[in-house]
Coordinates of C-alpha atoms and ligand atoms in Angstrom, one line a residue:
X22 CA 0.0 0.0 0.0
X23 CA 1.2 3.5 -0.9
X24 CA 1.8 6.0 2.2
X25 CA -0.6 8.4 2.7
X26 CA -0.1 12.0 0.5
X27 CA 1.5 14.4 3.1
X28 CA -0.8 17.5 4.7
X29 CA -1.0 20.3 2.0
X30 CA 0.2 23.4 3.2
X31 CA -1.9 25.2 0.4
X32 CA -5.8 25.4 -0.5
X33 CA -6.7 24.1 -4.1
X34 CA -9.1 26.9 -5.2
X35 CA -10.9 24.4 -6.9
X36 CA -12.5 22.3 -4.3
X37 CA -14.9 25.4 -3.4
X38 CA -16.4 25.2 -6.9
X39 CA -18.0 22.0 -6.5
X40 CA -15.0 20.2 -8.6
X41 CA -14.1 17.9 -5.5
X42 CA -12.2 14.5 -6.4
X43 CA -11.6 16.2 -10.0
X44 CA -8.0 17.4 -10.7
X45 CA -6.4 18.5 -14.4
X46 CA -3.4 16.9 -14.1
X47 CA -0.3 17.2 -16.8
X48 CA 0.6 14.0 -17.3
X49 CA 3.3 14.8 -20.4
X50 CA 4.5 17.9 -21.9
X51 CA 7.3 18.4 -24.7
X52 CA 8.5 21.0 -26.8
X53 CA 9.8 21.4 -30.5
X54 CA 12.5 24.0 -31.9
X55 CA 13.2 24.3 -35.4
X56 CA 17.1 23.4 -36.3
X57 CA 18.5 26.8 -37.8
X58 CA 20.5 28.8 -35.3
X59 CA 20.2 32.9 -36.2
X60 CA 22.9 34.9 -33.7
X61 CA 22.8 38.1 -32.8
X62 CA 25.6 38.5 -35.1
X63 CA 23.8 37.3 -38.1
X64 CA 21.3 40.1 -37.3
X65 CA 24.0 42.7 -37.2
X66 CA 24.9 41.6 -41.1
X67 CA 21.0 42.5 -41.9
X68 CA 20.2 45.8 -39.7
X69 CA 21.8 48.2 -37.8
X70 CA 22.4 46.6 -34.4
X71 CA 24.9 44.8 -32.1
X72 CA 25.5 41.9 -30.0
X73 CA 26.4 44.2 -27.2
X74 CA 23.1 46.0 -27.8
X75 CA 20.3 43.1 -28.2
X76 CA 22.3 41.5 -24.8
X77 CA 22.1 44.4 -22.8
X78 CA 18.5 45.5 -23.8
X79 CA 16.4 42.0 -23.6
X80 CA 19.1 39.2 -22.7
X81 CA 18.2 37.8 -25.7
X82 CA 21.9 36.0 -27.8
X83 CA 20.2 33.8 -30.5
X84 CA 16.8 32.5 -31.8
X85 CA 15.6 29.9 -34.5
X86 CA 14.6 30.0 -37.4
X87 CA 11.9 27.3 -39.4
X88 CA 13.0 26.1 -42.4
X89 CA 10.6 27.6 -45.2
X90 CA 8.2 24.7 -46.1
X91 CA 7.6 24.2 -41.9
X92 CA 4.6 25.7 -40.6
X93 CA 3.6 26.5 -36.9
X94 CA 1.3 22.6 -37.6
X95 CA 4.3 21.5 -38.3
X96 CA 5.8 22.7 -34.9
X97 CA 2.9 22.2 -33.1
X98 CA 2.6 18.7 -34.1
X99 CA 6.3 17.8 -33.3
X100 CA 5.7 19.1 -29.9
X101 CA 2.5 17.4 -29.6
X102 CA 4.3 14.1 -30.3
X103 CA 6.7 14.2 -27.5
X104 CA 4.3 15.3 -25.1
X105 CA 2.6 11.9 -25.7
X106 CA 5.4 10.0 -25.3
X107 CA 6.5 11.8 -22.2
X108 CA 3.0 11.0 -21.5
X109 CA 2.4 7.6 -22.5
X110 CA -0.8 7.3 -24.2
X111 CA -1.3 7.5 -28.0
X112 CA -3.2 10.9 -29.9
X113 CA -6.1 8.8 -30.3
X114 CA -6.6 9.0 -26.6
X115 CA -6.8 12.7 -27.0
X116 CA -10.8 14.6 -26.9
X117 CA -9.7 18.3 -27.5
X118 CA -6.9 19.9 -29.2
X119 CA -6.2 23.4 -28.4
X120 CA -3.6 25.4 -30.5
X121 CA -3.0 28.9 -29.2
X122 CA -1.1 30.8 -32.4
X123 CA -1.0 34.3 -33.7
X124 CA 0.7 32.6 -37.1
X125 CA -1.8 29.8 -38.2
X126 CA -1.0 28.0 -41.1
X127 CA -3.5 30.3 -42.7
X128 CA -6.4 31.8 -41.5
X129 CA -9.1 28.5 -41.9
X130 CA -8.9 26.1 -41.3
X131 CA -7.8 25.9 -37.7
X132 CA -3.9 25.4 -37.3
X133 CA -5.4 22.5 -34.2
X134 CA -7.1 20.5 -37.4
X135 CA -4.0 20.9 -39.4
X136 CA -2.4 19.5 -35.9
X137 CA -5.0 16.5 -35.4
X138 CA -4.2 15.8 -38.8
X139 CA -0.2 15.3 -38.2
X140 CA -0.5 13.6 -35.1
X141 CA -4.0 10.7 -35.9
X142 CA -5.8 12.1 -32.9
X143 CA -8.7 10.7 -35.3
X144 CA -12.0 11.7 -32.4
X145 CA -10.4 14.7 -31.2
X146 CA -12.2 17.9 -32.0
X147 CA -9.8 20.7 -32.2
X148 CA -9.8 24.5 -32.5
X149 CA -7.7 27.6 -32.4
X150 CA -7.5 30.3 -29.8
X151 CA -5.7 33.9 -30.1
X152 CA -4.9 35.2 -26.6
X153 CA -0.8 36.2 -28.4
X154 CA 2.1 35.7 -25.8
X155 CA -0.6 34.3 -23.5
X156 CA -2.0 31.7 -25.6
X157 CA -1.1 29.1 -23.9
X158 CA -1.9 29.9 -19.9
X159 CA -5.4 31.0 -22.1
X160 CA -5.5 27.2 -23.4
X161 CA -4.7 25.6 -20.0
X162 CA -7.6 27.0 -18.4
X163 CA -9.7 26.3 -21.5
X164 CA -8.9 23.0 -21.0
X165 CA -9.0 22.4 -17.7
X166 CA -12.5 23.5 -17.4
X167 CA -13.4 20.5 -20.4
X168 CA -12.0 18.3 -17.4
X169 CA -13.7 19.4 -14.4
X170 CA -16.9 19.7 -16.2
X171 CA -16.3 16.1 -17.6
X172 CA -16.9 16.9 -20.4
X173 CA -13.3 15.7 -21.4
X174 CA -11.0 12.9 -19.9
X175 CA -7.4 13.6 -22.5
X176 CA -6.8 17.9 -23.7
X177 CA -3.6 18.4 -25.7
X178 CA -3.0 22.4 -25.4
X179 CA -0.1 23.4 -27.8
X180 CA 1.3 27.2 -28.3
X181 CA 3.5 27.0 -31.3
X182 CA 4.7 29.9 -34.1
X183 CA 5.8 30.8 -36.4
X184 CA 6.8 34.9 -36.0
X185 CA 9.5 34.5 -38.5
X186 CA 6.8 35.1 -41.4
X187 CA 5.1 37.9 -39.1
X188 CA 8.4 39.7 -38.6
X189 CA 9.9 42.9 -40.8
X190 CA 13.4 42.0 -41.1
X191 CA 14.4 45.2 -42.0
X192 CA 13.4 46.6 -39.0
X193 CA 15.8 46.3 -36.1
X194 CA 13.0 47.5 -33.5
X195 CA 11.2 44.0 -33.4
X196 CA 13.3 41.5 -35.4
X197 CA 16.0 40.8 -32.8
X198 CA 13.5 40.1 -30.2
X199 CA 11.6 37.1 -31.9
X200 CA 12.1 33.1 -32.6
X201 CA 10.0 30.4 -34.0
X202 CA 9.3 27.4 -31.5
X203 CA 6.3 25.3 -29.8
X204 CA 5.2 23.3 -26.5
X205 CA 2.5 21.0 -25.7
X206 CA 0.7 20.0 -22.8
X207 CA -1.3 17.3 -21.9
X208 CA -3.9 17.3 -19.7
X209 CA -6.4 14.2 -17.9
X210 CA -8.0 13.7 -15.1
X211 CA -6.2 11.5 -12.3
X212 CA -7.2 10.3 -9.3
X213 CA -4.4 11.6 -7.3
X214 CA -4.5 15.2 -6.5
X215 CA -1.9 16.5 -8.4
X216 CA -2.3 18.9 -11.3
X217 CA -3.4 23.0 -12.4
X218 CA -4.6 24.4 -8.7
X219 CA -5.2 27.7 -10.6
X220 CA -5.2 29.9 -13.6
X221 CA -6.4 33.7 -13.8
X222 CA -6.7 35.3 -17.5
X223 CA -7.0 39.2 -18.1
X224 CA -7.5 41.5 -21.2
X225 CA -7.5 45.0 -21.6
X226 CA -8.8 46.0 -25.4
X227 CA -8.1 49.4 -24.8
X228 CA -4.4 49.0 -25.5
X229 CA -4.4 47.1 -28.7
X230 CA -2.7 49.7 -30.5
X231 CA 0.2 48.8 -28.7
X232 CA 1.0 45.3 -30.3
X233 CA -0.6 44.2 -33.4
X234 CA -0.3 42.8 -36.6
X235 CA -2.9 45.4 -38.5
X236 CA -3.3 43.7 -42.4
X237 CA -4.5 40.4 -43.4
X238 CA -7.7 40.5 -41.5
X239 CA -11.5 42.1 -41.9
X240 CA -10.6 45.5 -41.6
X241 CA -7.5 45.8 -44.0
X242 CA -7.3 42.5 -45.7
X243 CA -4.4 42.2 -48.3
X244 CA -3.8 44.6 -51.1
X245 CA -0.7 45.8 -53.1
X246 CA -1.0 48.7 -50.7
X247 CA -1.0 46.7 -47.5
X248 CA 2.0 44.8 -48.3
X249 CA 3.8 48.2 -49.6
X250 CA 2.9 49.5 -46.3
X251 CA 4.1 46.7 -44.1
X252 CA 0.6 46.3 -42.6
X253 CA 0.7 42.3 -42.9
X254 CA 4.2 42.6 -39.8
X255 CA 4.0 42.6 -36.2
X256 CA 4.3 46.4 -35.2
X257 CA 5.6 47.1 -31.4
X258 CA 5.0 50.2 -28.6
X259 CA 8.3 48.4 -27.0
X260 CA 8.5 51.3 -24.0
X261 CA 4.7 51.3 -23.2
X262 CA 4.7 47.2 -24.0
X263 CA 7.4 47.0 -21.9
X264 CA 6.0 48.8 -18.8
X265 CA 2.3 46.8 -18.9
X266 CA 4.1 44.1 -19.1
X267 CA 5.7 44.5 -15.2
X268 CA 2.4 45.7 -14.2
X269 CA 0.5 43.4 -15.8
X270 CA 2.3 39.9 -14.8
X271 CA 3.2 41.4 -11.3
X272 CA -0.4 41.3 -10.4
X273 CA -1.4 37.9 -12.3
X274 CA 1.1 36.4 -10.5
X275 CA -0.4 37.7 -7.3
X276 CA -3.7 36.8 -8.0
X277 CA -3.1 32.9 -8.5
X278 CA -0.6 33.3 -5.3
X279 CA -3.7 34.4 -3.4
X280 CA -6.1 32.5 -4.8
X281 CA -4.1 29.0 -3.6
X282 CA -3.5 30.8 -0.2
X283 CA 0.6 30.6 -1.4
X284 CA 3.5 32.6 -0.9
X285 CA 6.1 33.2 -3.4
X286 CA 8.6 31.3 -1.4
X287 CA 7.0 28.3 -1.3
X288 CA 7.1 28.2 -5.0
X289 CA 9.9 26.2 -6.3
X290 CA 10.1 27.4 -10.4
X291 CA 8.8 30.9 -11.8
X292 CA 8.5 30.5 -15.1
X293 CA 7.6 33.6 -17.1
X294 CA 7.2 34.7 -20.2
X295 CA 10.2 35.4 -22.1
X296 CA 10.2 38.3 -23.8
X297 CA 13.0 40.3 -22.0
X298 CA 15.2 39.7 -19.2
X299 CA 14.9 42.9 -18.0
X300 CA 11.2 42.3 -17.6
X301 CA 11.8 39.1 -16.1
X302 CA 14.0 40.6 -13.9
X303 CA 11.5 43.6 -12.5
X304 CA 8.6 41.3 -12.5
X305 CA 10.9 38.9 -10.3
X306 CA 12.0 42.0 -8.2
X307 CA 8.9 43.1 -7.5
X308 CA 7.2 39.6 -6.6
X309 CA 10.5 38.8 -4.4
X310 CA 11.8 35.9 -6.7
X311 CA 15.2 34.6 -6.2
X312 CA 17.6 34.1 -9.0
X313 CA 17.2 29.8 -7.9
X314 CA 13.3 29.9 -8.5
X315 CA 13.4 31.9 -11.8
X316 CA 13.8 29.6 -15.2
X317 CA 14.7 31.7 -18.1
X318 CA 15.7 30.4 -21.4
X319 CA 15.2 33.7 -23.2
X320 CA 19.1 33.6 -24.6
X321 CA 18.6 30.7 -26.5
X322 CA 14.9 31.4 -28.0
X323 CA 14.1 34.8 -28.1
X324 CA 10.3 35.4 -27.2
X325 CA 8.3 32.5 -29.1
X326 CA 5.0 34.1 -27.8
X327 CA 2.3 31.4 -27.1
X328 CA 5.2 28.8 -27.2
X329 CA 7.5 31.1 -24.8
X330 CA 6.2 29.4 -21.4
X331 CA 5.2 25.7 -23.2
X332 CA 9.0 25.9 -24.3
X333 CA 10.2 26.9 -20.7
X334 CA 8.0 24.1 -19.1
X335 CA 9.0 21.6 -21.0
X336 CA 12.9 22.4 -20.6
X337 CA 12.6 22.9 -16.9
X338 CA 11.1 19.5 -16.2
X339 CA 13.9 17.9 -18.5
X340 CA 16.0 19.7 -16.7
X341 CA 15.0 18.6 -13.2
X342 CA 14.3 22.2 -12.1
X343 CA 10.5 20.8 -11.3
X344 CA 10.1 17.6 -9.8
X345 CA 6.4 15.5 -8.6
X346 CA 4.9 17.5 -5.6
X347 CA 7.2 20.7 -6.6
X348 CA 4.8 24.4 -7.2
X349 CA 5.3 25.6 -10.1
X350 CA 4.0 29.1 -11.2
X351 CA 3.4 30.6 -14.7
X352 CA 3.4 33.9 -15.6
X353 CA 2.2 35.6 -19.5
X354 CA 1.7 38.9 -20.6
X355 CA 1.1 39.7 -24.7
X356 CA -0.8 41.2 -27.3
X357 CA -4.4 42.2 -26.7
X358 CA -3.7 43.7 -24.4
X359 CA -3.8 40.0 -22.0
X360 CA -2.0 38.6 -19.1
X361 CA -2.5 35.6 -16.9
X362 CA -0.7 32.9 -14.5
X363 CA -0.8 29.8 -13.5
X364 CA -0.1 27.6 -10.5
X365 CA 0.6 24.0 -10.6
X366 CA 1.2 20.8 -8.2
X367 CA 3.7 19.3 -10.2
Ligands
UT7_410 O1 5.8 39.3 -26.0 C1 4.9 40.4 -25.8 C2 5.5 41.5 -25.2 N1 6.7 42.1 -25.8 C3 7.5 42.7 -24.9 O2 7.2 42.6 -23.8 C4 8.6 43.6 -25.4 C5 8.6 44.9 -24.6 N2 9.6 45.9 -24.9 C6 10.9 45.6 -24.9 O3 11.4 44.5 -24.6 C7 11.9 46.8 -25.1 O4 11.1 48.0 -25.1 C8 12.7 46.7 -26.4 C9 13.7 45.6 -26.2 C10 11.8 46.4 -27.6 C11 13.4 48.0 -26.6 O5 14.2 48.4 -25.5 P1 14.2 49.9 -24.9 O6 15.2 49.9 -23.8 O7 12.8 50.2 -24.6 O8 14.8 50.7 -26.1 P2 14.1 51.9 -26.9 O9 12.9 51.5 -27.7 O10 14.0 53.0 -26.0 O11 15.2 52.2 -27.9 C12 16.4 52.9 -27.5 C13 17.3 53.1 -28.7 C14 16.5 53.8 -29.9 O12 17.5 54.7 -30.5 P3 17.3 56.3 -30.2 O13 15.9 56.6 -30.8 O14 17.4 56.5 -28.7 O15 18.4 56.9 -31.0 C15 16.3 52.7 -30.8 O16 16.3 53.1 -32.2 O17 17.8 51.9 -29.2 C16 17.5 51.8 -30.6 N3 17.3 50.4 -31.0 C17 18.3 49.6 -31.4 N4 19.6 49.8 -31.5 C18 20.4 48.8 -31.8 C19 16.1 49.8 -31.1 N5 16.4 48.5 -31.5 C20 17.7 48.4 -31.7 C21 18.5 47.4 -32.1 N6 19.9 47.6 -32.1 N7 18.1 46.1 -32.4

């Protein structure tokens, strides 16, 4: 007989909503990054910039690249595959596929579809969600309330992109900060208790001006003028980005502290978005995060947007950094303006 699961020293915010005996556990997650390695130094050969500068200003020293003819299904899908065998079940165990993207394959079908496709999760039903760098906390909760509800036993949630086709390379503002990448997570129900406690999700529409991609859609769908005009690339408020950011994960990250009863200390891995270290770093100040709790693999990446904390996930359980029983809190801010975090029971 197994020993009794010690006393938590936390409350699951879920037992007051009539989920008792229900958990969303993530029983396999796993990542993809496409080969090609693009340096900071390459960059300097194409704009005006430096190592010295993209280091100092966002941490950031390479990023990669997919090769042409792989899209963000491809990525998705390759991530999606080693979250099942981290997992040990097979895609046609899998009821719901949820791809947050902000570079589908194309605009319909859904890049999940394309996914389901790739993968054989033949009964799966599978759609897209845009919630931009924080697709994929967005998905989580999505799919964690198909679990409680039992609606759903298996969810696959995957954040993958492709920003490489989104980006201006000419234009040294955005296109050192960016990388191609996905990560997958899979979620069930299991009988022990382990699993998401909480996740919060927050917009603000007012701010939208301040990241967007403005062509290609209803209200300026392509023309030889839009593409003249760059409207179909990502276009960036870095300084005011930059400052909602802070604010904005700062007070997510409280919110699903609170909600479990937690403090930040006995969290053992902060992952955050990875955008810029020097967010990461005042978001970490301000929430009192040591330098041991913090997983950043910003450097290597760049900011992969709904991949960015799929990707970190992923790495840091490979890496050990989160081990069964360990608390493990998720932090997003992106486009939208959104935001959101995430606390789990490893
Ligand atoms: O994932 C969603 C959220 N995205 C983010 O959170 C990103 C938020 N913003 C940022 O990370 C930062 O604002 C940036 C990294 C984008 C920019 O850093 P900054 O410290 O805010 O720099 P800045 O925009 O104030 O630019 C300072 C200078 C400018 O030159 P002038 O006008 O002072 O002469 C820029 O033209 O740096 C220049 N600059 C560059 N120089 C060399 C901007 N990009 C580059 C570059 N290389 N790549």
């Amino acid at each position: 007989m197994s020993a009794p699961a010690p006393a938590r020293k936390f409350k699951n915010p879920r037992a007051k909503h009539g989920f008792q005996g229900r958990t969303c556990s993530i029983i396999g997650v796993g990542s993809y990054l496409p080969e090609r390695i693009v340096t900071n130094a390459d960059l300097a050969l194409m704009v005006d910039t430096s190592d010295e500068w993209i280091i100092s200003r966002t941490g950031i020293k390479e990023r990669r690249l997919a090769a042409k003819d792989q899209y963000t299904s491809d990525l998705g899908a390759a991530a999606a595959k080693r979250a099942l065998e981290n997992a040990g079940i097979l895609a046609e165990e899998i009821d719901l596929i949820i791809v947050a993207t902000i570079t589908p394959d194309m605009p319909f079908p859904s890049t999940a579809c394309l996914v389901q496709q790739k993968i054989g999760a033949r009964k799966a039903a599978a759609f897209d969600i845009e919630a931009a760098c924080s697709g994929f906390i967005f998905g989580l909760e999505i799919g964690q309330q198909f679990i409680m509800s039992r609606t759903y036993n298996t969810v696959l949630v995957i954040g993958a992109e492709k920003l490489s086709t989104i980006i201006d390379w000419k234009d040294r503002n955005t296109c050192v900060l960016f990388g191609d990448g996905a990560g997958a997570a899979i979620l069930q129900h299991r009988p022990d208790a382990h699993g998401l406690l909480t996740a919060c999700m927050g917009s603000d529409g007012n701010k939208a001006d301040l990241l967007s991609m403005p062509g290609g859609g209803s209200k300026c769908p392509a023309t030889m003028e839009s593409v003249h005009a760059k409207l179909h690339y990502l276009r960036m408020d870095g300084k005011e980005t930059f400052k909602n950011a802070v604010n904005a994960m700062y007070v997510a990250a409280e919110e699903a502290l609170r909600r479990c009863e937690l403090e930040i200390g006995q969290i053992k891995c902060v992952i955050p978005h990875q955008a810029n270290r020097r967010i990461i770093d005042a978001v970490a100040d301000r929430l009192g995060v040591t330098e041991q709790q913090l997983f950043v693999n910003l450097h290597r990446y760049g900011n992969t947007s709904a991949a960015s904390v799929a990707i970190a996930l992923d790495e840091a359980v490979q890496e050990k950094r989160i081990e069964r029983g360990d608390l493990v809190l998720l932090v997003v801010f992106g486009a939208g303006l959104t935001w959101g975090a995430a606390v789990i029971e490893w």
